[in-house]
Amino acid sequence: MPPSRVRARVLGFAFLLSGVTYLDRICISAAAPYIMDDLHLSVLQMSVVFSAFTLSYSLFEIPSGWLGDVKGPRRVLTRIVLWWSAFTMLTSAARGFQSLVAIRFLFGAGEAGAFPNIARSFSKWFPIRERGRANGVMFLGSRVGGMLSAPIALLIVSRWGWRTSFVLFGTIGVLWAAAWFMWYRDRPEEHPSVNAEELAWINQDQRGAADVARAFQAREGTPWNALLRSRNLYAICTMYFAFGYGLYFYFTWLPTYLIKQLGFSVLAGGFFAALPFVLAGIADLTGGWLTDYLCRTRGLRVGRCYLGFAAFLTCAMLVFASTRPVPPIAKAVLLAFALASADLALGACWAVPIDIAPDHAGVITGCMNTLGNLGGLIGPLVVGIAVDRFGSWTFPFYMTATMYACGALAWLAIDPTRPINAAGRSAGQRATR
């Protein structure tokens, strides 16, 4: 009997979830010029609004990831998506700076843990050889969401006002949460549609006593001491801090930069705001396939770390090139390819934590994403301060290029063949070497 393909549907849910998260996040960046005019906000105040989300998102990432490890992604993700959808819709009720900051803070608290819980799900539903591609497909969803949100939000805002756009985007998440809770199961063996052949494929990396010990340790609890002593964890967090620092410019200030600084029309601004996410989506698929291929043929370190180093360093060079005296279209295109270059390593970014701590993927990806979102907290504030106080868009790009270069170096400090696990090296990692 051929194996069933239930894990492909799990990946489909992850793809849709990723898209919805970025629809809800980027909606506010597209609506920002209109919100600023309506609520009489300065550039610096809008930076605080953007960063309120990333602050709370960062604070609650690790607890929400840990809950996914303990209670399972089925229940935890349902709660997460319902919470953030409610506060996405409530954004439309903001009447001033303080209420907008409060709502976006609570929105971030609700959305925290979404990606760590998906990573936890992947650790149960996909073998090592498929995890890079699975993450690549998932983050393609985020880039599709980013690609669609800016032009759609601009269209909705221009016709019905910025408040309506938040209500419409928020309802999508409610539908996803209902479908997820009814269909998904935390373990493949619990799903009625998974046959023995697919279950054997999913569990191909589990061999022998090492895996029994690893499973026993998972039941005993989270190895916090081993996590906090791991150089891998700190290198991964440093790498993702750099990624988040640069990424959040595209979520927050890109439409404003294109329209107000480079002088594009609303139509052209919507196109160039979507272009980075189109290219990044292609890069996510390519990078997910490439990291798995290189891991099989050259080993985990080449497939994850060397790929990440090359992608981040190229991104840094492209961001720096965008500050040169070139036409506005060239600046917009360089920034678009910069995001695509960073995203070439995104599958590797999220596969590495699963490689080194598969039974604690929620916690370690929560740690990683916490630092990524702290970078995302600081990045928009740097832009706001530089533009508001000094009238400079160039300095923030210098900072972003420097951050990505540091992230490239952090990739070289990661060793995915050394698991964070007191029980020792996992069988899956031995088999991949």
Coordinates of C-alpha atoms in Angstrom, one line a residue:
M1 CA 0.0 0.0 0.0
P2 CA 1.4 3.5 -0.9
P3 CA 1.9 5.8 2.1
S4 CA -0.7 8.3 2.9
R5 CA 0.1 12.0 2.5
V6 CA -1.5 13.5 5.6
R7 CA 1.7 15.5 6.5
A8 CA 1.2 17.4 3.2
R9 CA -2.1 18.7 4.7
V10 CA -0.3 19.7 7.9
L11 CA 2.1 21.7 5.7
G12 CA -0.9 23.2 4.0
F13 CA -2.3 24.5 7.3
A14 CA 1.2 25.8 8.2
F15 CA 1.3 27.6 4.8
L16 CA -2.1 29.3 5.4
L17 CA -1.2 30.2 9.0
S18 CA 2.0 31.8 7.9
G19 CA 0.1 33.8 5.3
V20 CA -2.5 35.0 7.8
T21 CA 0.1 36.1 10.4
Y22 CA 1.7 38.3 7.8
L23 CA -1.5 39.6 6.4
D24 CA -2.4 40.8 9.9
R25 CA 1.1 42.2 10.6
I26 CA 1.7 44.1 7.4
C27 CA -1.8 45.5 7.1
I28 CA -0.7 48.2 9.6
S29 CA 2.4 49.2 7.6
A30 CA 0.3 49.7 4.4
A31 CA -2.3 51.7 6.4
A32 CA 0.4 53.7 8.4
P33 CA 0.3 56.9 6.3
Y34 CA -3.5 57.0 6.7
I35 CA -3.5 56.1 10.4
M36 CA -0.9 58.9 11.0
D37 CA -3.0 61.4 9.2
D38 CA -6.3 60.3 10.9
L39 CA -4.9 60.0 14.5
H40 CA -2.4 62.9 14.0
L41 CA 0.7 60.7 14.9
S42 CA 4.3 61.7 14.3
V43 CA 6.8 59.3 12.7
L44 CA 8.3 58.6 16.1
Q45 CA 4.9 57.8 17.6
M46 CA 4.2 55.4 14.7
S47 CA 7.5 53.7 15.4
V48 CA 6.3 53.2 19.0
V49 CA 3.1 51.6 17.6
F50 CA 5.0 49.3 15.4
S51 CA 7.4 48.3 18.3
A52 CA 4.6 47.7 20.8
F53 CA 3.7 44.6 18.8
T54 CA 7.2 43.3 18.6
L55 CA 7.9 44.0 22.3
S56 CA 5.0 41.9 23.5
Y57 CA 5.6 39.3 20.8
S58 CA 9.1 38.9 22.1
L59 CA 8.1 38.7 25.7
F60 CA 5.6 35.9 25.2
E61 CA 7.4 33.8 22.6
I62 CA 9.2 31.5 25.0
P63 CA 6.2 30.9 27.3
S64 CA 3.9 30.2 24.2
G65 CA 6.6 27.9 22.7
W66 CA 7.0 26.1 26.0
L67 CA 3.2 25.6 26.2
G68 CA 3.3 24.0 22.7
D69 CA 5.9 21.5 23.9
V70 CA 3.8 20.7 27.0
K71 CA 0.2 20.9 25.8
G72 CA 0.6 20.3 22.0
P73 CA 0.2 22.7 19.1
R74 CA -3.4 21.8 18.5
R75 CA -4.8 23.6 21.5
V76 CA -2.1 26.2 21.8
L77 CA -2.3 27.4 18.2
T78 CA -6.1 27.6 18.3
R79 CA -5.8 29.9 21.3
I80 CA -3.1 32.0 19.6
V81 CA -4.9 32.5 16.4
L82 CA -8.3 33.4 18.0
W83 CA -6.6 35.9 20.3
W84 CA -4.6 37.7 17.6
S85 CA -7.6 37.8 15.2
A86 CA -9.7 39.5 17.9
F87 CA -7.1 42.2 18.4
T88 CA -6.5 42.6 14.7
M89 CA -10.2 43.5 14.5
L90 CA -10.0 45.7 17.6
T91 CA -7.3 47.8 16.0
S92 CA -10.1 49.4 14.0
A93 CA -11.5 50.8 17.3
A94 CA -8.4 52.8 18.1
R95 CA -9.1 56.5 18.8
G96 CA -5.6 57.8 19.5
F97 CA -2.0 57.0 20.2
Q98 CA -2.4 55.4 23.6
S99 CA -5.3 53.1 22.6
L100 CA -3.5 52.1 19.4
V101 CA -0.3 51.2 21.3
A102 CA -2.3 49.2 23.9
I103 CA -4.2 47.2 21.2
R104 CA -1.1 46.4 19.2
F105 CA 0.7 45.3 22.4
L106 CA -2.1 42.9 23.2
F107 CA -2.2 41.8 19.5
G108 CA 1.5 40.9 19.8
A109 CA 1.0 39.0 23.0
G110 CA -1.6 36.9 21.4
E111 CA 0.3 36.1 18.2
A112 CA 3.5 35.1 20.1
G113 CA 4.3 31.4 19.8
A114 CA 2.7 30.8 16.4
F115 CA 5.9 29.8 14.6
P116 CA 7.5 27.9 17.5
N117 CA 4.3 25.8 17.7
I118 CA 4.5 25.1 14.0
A119 CA 8.1 24.1 14.5
R120 CA 7.0 21.8 17.2
S121 CA 4.4 20.3 14.9
F122 CA 7.1 19.8 12.2
S123 CA 9.3 18.0 14.6
K124 CA 6.6 15.3 15.0
W125 CA 5.3 15.2 11.4
F126 CA 8.4 15.5 9.2
P127 CA 11.7 13.5 9.2
I128 CA 15.0 15.4 9.1
R129 CA 15.3 15.2 5.3
E130 CA 12.0 17.1 4.8
R131 CA 12.3 19.8 7.4
G132 CA 14.1 22.4 5.3
R133 CA 11.6 22.1 2.5
A134 CA 8.7 22.1 5.0
N135 CA 9.9 25.4 6.5
G136 CA 10.5 26.8 3.0
V137 CA 6.9 26.1 2.0
M138 CA 5.6 27.5 5.3
F139 CA 7.5 30.8 4.9
L140 CA 6.5 31.0 1.3
G141 CA 3.0 31.5 2.9
S142 CA 4.3 34.4 4.9
R143 CA 5.7 36.0 1.9
V144 CA 2.5 35.5 -0.1
G145 CA 0.7 37.1 2.8
G146 CA 3.2 40.0 2.8
M147 CA 2.9 40.3 -1.0
L148 CA -0.9 40.5 -0.9
S149 CA -1.4 42.5 2.2
A150 CA 0.2 45.8 1.0
P151 CA -1.7 46.2 -2.3
I152 CA -5.0 44.7 -0.8
A153 CA -4.8 46.9 2.3
L154 CA -4.0 50.0 0.2
L155 CA -7.0 49.2 -2.0
I156 CA -9.4 48.6 0.9
V157 CA -8.1 51.7 2.7
S158 CA -8.5 53.9 -0.3
R159 CA -12.1 52.7 -0.8
W160 CA -13.5 52.1 2.7
G161 CA -10.9 53.5 5.1
W162 CA -8.2 51.9 7.2
R163 CA -10.4 50.6 10.0
T164 CA -12.3 48.3 7.6
S165 CA -9.1 46.6 6.5
F166 CA -8.4 45.3 10.0
V167 CA -11.9 43.9 10.5
L168 CA -11.7 42.0 7.2
F169 CA -8.2 40.6 7.8
G170 CA -9.1 39.6 11.4
T171 CA -12.0 37.3 10.3
I172 CA -9.7 35.1 8.2
G173 CA -7.8 33.9 11.3
V174 CA -11.0 32.8 13.0
L175 CA -11.8 30.5 10.1
W176 CA -8.3 29.0 10.2
A177 CA -8.5 28.3 13.9
A178 CA -11.8 26.5 13.7
A179 CA -10.5 24.2 10.8
W180 CA -7.2 23.5 12.6
F181 CA -8.8 22.5 15.9
M182 CA -11.2 20.1 14.2
W183 CA -8.7 18.4 11.8
Y184 CA -5.2 18.5 13.3
R185 CA -3.7 16.0 15.8
D186 CA -0.5 16.5 17.8
R187 CA 1.0 13.1 16.9
P188 CA 0.8 11.4 13.5
E189 CA -0.2 8.1 15.1
E190 CA -3.3 9.8 16.5
H191 CA -4.6 10.9 13.1
P192 CA -7.1 8.5 11.6
S193 CA -5.9 9.2 8.0
V194 CA -2.3 8.3 8.6
N195 CA -1.4 4.7 7.5
A196 CA 1.5 2.5 8.6
E197 CA 3.6 3.4 5.6
E198 CA 3.5 7.1 6.2
L199 CA 4.1 6.7 9.9
A200 CA 7.2 4.6 9.2
W201 CA 8.5 7.3 6.8
I202 CA 7.9 10.1 9.4
N203 CA 9.7 8.0 12.1
Q204 CA 12.6 7.0 10.0
D205 CA 15.1 9.0 12.1
Q206 CA 14.1 7.2 15.3
R207 CA 16.5 4.3 15.9
G208 CA 17.6 2.5 19.0
A209 CA 18.3 3.3 22.6
A210 CA 19.4 6.9 22.0
D211 CA 15.9 7.8 20.8
V212 CA 14.3 6.0 23.8
A213 CA 16.5 8.1 26.1
R214 CA 15.7 11.2 24.1
A215 CA 12.0 10.5 24.4
F216 CA 12.3 9.8 28.2
Q217 CA 14.1 13.1 28.7
A218 CA 11.3 14.9 26.8
R219 CA 8.8 13.4 29.2
E220 CA 11.0 14.4 32.2
G221 CA 10.8 18.1 31.2
T222 CA 12.7 20.9 29.5
P223 CA 16.5 20.7 30.0
W224 CA 16.9 24.4 30.9
N225 CA 20.5 24.0 32.2
A226 CA 21.6 22.3 28.9
L227 CA 19.8 25.0 26.9
L228 CA 21.4 27.9 28.8
R229 CA 24.9 26.4 28.6
S230 CA 24.7 25.8 24.8
R231 CA 26.8 27.9 22.5
N232 CA 24.5 26.8 19.7
L233 CA 21.6 28.5 21.3
Y234 CA 23.3 31.9 21.7
A235 CA 24.7 31.8 18.1
I236 CA 21.2 30.9 16.8
C237 CA 19.7 33.8 18.7
T238 CA 22.3 36.2 17.5
M239 CA 21.8 35.1 13.9
Y240 CA 18.1 35.6 14.2
F241 CA 18.3 38.9 15.9
A242 CA 20.1 40.2 12.8
F243 CA 17.4 38.7 10.6
G244 CA 14.6 40.2 12.6
Y245 CA 16.3 43.6 12.7
G246 CA 16.3 43.9 8.9
L247 CA 13.0 42.1 8.3
Y248 CA 10.8 44.4 10.2
F249 CA 11.7 47.4 8.0
Y250 CA 9.6 45.6 5.3
F251 CA 6.8 45.0 7.7
T252 CA 6.7 48.6 9.0
W253 CA 8.3 51.4 7.1
L254 CA 8.7 50.1 3.5
P255 CA 5.4 51.5 2.1
T256 CA 6.1 54.9 3.8
Y257 CA 9.7 55.0 2.5
L258 CA 8.5 54.1 -1.1
I259 CA 5.7 56.7 -1.2
K260 CA 7.0 59.6 0.9
Q261 CA 10.8 59.3 0.4
L262 CA 11.2 57.8 -3.0
G263 CA 8.1 59.6 -4.4
F264 CA 6.2 56.6 -5.8
S265 CA 2.5 56.8 -6.4
V266 CA 0.1 54.6 -4.3
L267 CA -0.1 52.1 -7.2
A268 CA 3.7 51.9 -7.8
G269 CA 4.3 52.0 -4.1
G270 CA 2.0 49.0 -3.6
F271 CA 3.8 47.1 -6.4
F272 CA 7.3 47.8 -4.9
A273 CA 6.1 47.0 -1.4
A274 CA 4.9 43.6 -2.7
L275 CA 8.0 42.8 -4.8
P276 CA 10.3 41.9 -1.9
F277 CA 7.8 39.3 -0.7
V278 CA 7.3 37.9 -4.2
L279 CA 11.1 37.4 -4.5
A280 CA 11.4 36.2 -0.9
G281 CA 8.7 33.5 -1.5
I282 CA 10.7 32.1 -4.4
A283 CA 13.8 32.2 -2.3
D284 CA 12.0 30.4 0.6
L285 CA 11.1 27.5 -1.7
T286 CA 14.6 27.4 -3.3
G287 CA 16.4 27.7 0.0
G288 CA 14.2 25.0 1.7
W289 CA 15.1 22.6 -1.1
L290 CA 18.8 23.7 -1.2
T291 CA 19.4 23.3 2.6
D292 CA 18.0 19.7 2.6
Y293 CA 19.9 18.8 -0.5
L294 CA 23.2 20.1 0.9
C295 CA 22.6 18.4 4.2
R296 CA 22.1 15.1 2.4
T297 CA 25.2 15.5 0.2
R298 CA 27.6 17.7 2.2
G299 CA 26.4 17.4 5.8
L300 CA 24.4 19.5 8.2
R301 CA 27.0 22.2 8.7
V302 CA 27.3 23.0 5.0
G303 CA 23.6 22.7 4.4
R304 CA 22.6 24.9 7.3
C305 CA 25.5 27.2 8.3
Y306 CA 27.5 27.8 5.2
L307 CA 24.3 28.5 3.2
G308 CA 23.1 30.9 6.0
F309 CA 26.5 32.7 6.0
A310 CA 26.4 33.3 2.2
A311 CA 22.8 34.4 2.2
F312 CA 23.1 36.9 5.0
L313 CA 26.4 38.4 3.7
T314 CA 24.9 38.9 0.3
C315 CA 21.9 40.6 1.9
A316 CA 24.2 43.0 3.7
M317 CA 25.9 43.9 0.5
L318 CA 22.6 44.5 -1.3
V319 CA 21.2 46.7 1.5
F320 CA 24.4 48.8 1.5
A321 CA 24.2 49.1 -2.3
S322 CA 20.7 50.6 -2.0
T323 CA 22.2 53.6 -0.2
R324 CA 24.3 54.6 -3.2
P325 CA 23.1 57.4 -5.5
V326 CA 21.0 55.3 -7.9
P327 CA 17.5 55.9 -9.3
P328 CA 14.5 55.2 -7.0
I329 CA 13.5 52.1 -8.9
A330 CA 17.0 50.7 -8.5
K331 CA 16.8 51.3 -4.7
A332 CA 13.5 49.6 -4.5
V333 CA 14.7 46.6 -6.5
L334 CA 17.9 46.3 -4.5
L335 CA 15.9 46.2 -1.2
A336 CA 13.6 43.6 -2.7
F337 CA 16.5 41.3 -3.6
A338 CA 18.1 41.9 -0.2
L339 CA 15.1 40.4 1.5
A340 CA 15.1 37.5 -1.0
S341 CA 18.8 36.8 -0.2
A342 CA 18.1 36.7 3.6
D343 CA 15.1 34.5 3.0
L344 CA 17.2 32.0 1.1
A345 CA 18.4 30.9 4.5
L346 CA 15.0 31.0 6.3
G347 CA 14.4 27.3 5.9
A348 CA 17.8 26.6 7.4
C349 CA 17.1 29.1 10.2
W350 CA 14.1 27.2 11.4
A351 CA 15.4 23.7 10.7
V352 CA 18.6 24.2 12.8
P353 CA 16.7 24.5 16.1
I354 CA 14.8 21.3 15.3
D355 CA 18.1 19.6 14.3
I356 CA 19.6 20.3 17.7
A357 CA 16.6 20.0 20.0
P358 CA 13.7 18.1 18.3
D359 CA 11.9 17.3 21.5
H360 CA 12.1 20.9 22.7
A361 CA 11.5 22.7 19.4
G362 CA 8.9 25.0 20.8
V363 CA 11.2 26.3 23.5
I364 CA 14.3 26.8 21.4
T365 CA 12.5 28.3 18.4
G366 CA 10.7 30.5 21.0
C367 CA 14.1 31.7 22.2
M368 CA 15.3 32.3 18.7
N369 CA 12.2 34.1 17.6
T370 CA 12.2 36.2 20.8
L371 CA 15.6 37.6 19.8
G372 CA 14.5 38.0 16.2
N373 CA 11.6 40.1 17.4
L374 CA 13.7 42.1 19.7
G375 CA 15.7 43.0 16.6
G376 CA 12.4 43.8 15.0
L377 CA 11.6 46.0 18.0
I378 CA 14.8 48.0 17.6
G379 CA 14.9 48.3 13.8
P380 CA 11.8 50.4 13.3
L381 CA 12.7 52.6 16.3
V382 CA 16.1 53.3 14.7
V383 CA 14.3 54.3 11.5
G384 CA 11.8 56.5 13.4
I385 CA 14.5 58.3 15.4
A386 CA 16.8 58.8 12.4
V387 CA 14.0 60.2 10.2
D388 CA 12.2 62.2 12.9
R389 CA 15.3 63.7 14.6
F390 CA 17.8 63.9 11.7
G391 CA 15.8 63.5 8.5
S392 CA 18.0 60.6 7.4
W393 CA 16.9 57.4 5.8
T394 CA 20.4 56.4 4.9
F395 CA 21.8 55.8 8.4
P396 CA 19.2 53.1 9.2
F397 CA 20.2 51.2 6.1
Y398 CA 23.9 51.3 7.1
M399 CA 22.8 49.8 10.5
T400 CA 20.8 47.1 8.8
A401 CA 23.7 46.1 6.5
T402 CA 26.0 45.9 9.6
M403 CA 23.5 43.7 11.4
Y404 CA 23.2 41.3 8.5
A405 CA 27.0 41.0 8.3
C406 CA 27.1 40.2 12.0
G407 CA 24.4 37.6 11.5
A408 CA 26.5 36.0 8.8
L409 CA 29.4 35.6 11.2
A410 CA 27.0 34.1 13.8
W411 CA 26.1 31.4 11.3
L412 CA 29.7 30.2 11.4
A413 CA 29.5 29.7 15.2
I414 CA 26.5 27.3 14.9
D415 CA 27.2 23.5 14.9
P416 CA 24.0 21.6 14.0
T417 CA 25.8 18.3 14.7
R418 CA 25.9 19.0 18.4
P419 CA 22.4 18.5 19.9
I420 CA 21.2 20.3 23.0
N421 CA 20.2 17.2 24.8
A422 CA 21.6 15.7 28.0
A423 CA 20.9 12.2 26.6
G424 CA 23.6 12.7 23.9
R425 CA 23.8 12.8 20.1
S426 CA 20.6 11.9 18.3
A427 CA 20.4 9.1 15.9
G428 CA 19.0 11.3 13.2
Q429 CA 22.1 13.5 13.4
R430 CA 24.4 10.6 13.3
A431 CA 22.7 9.3 10.2
T432 CA 23.0 12.7 8.5
R433 CA 26.7 13.2 9.0

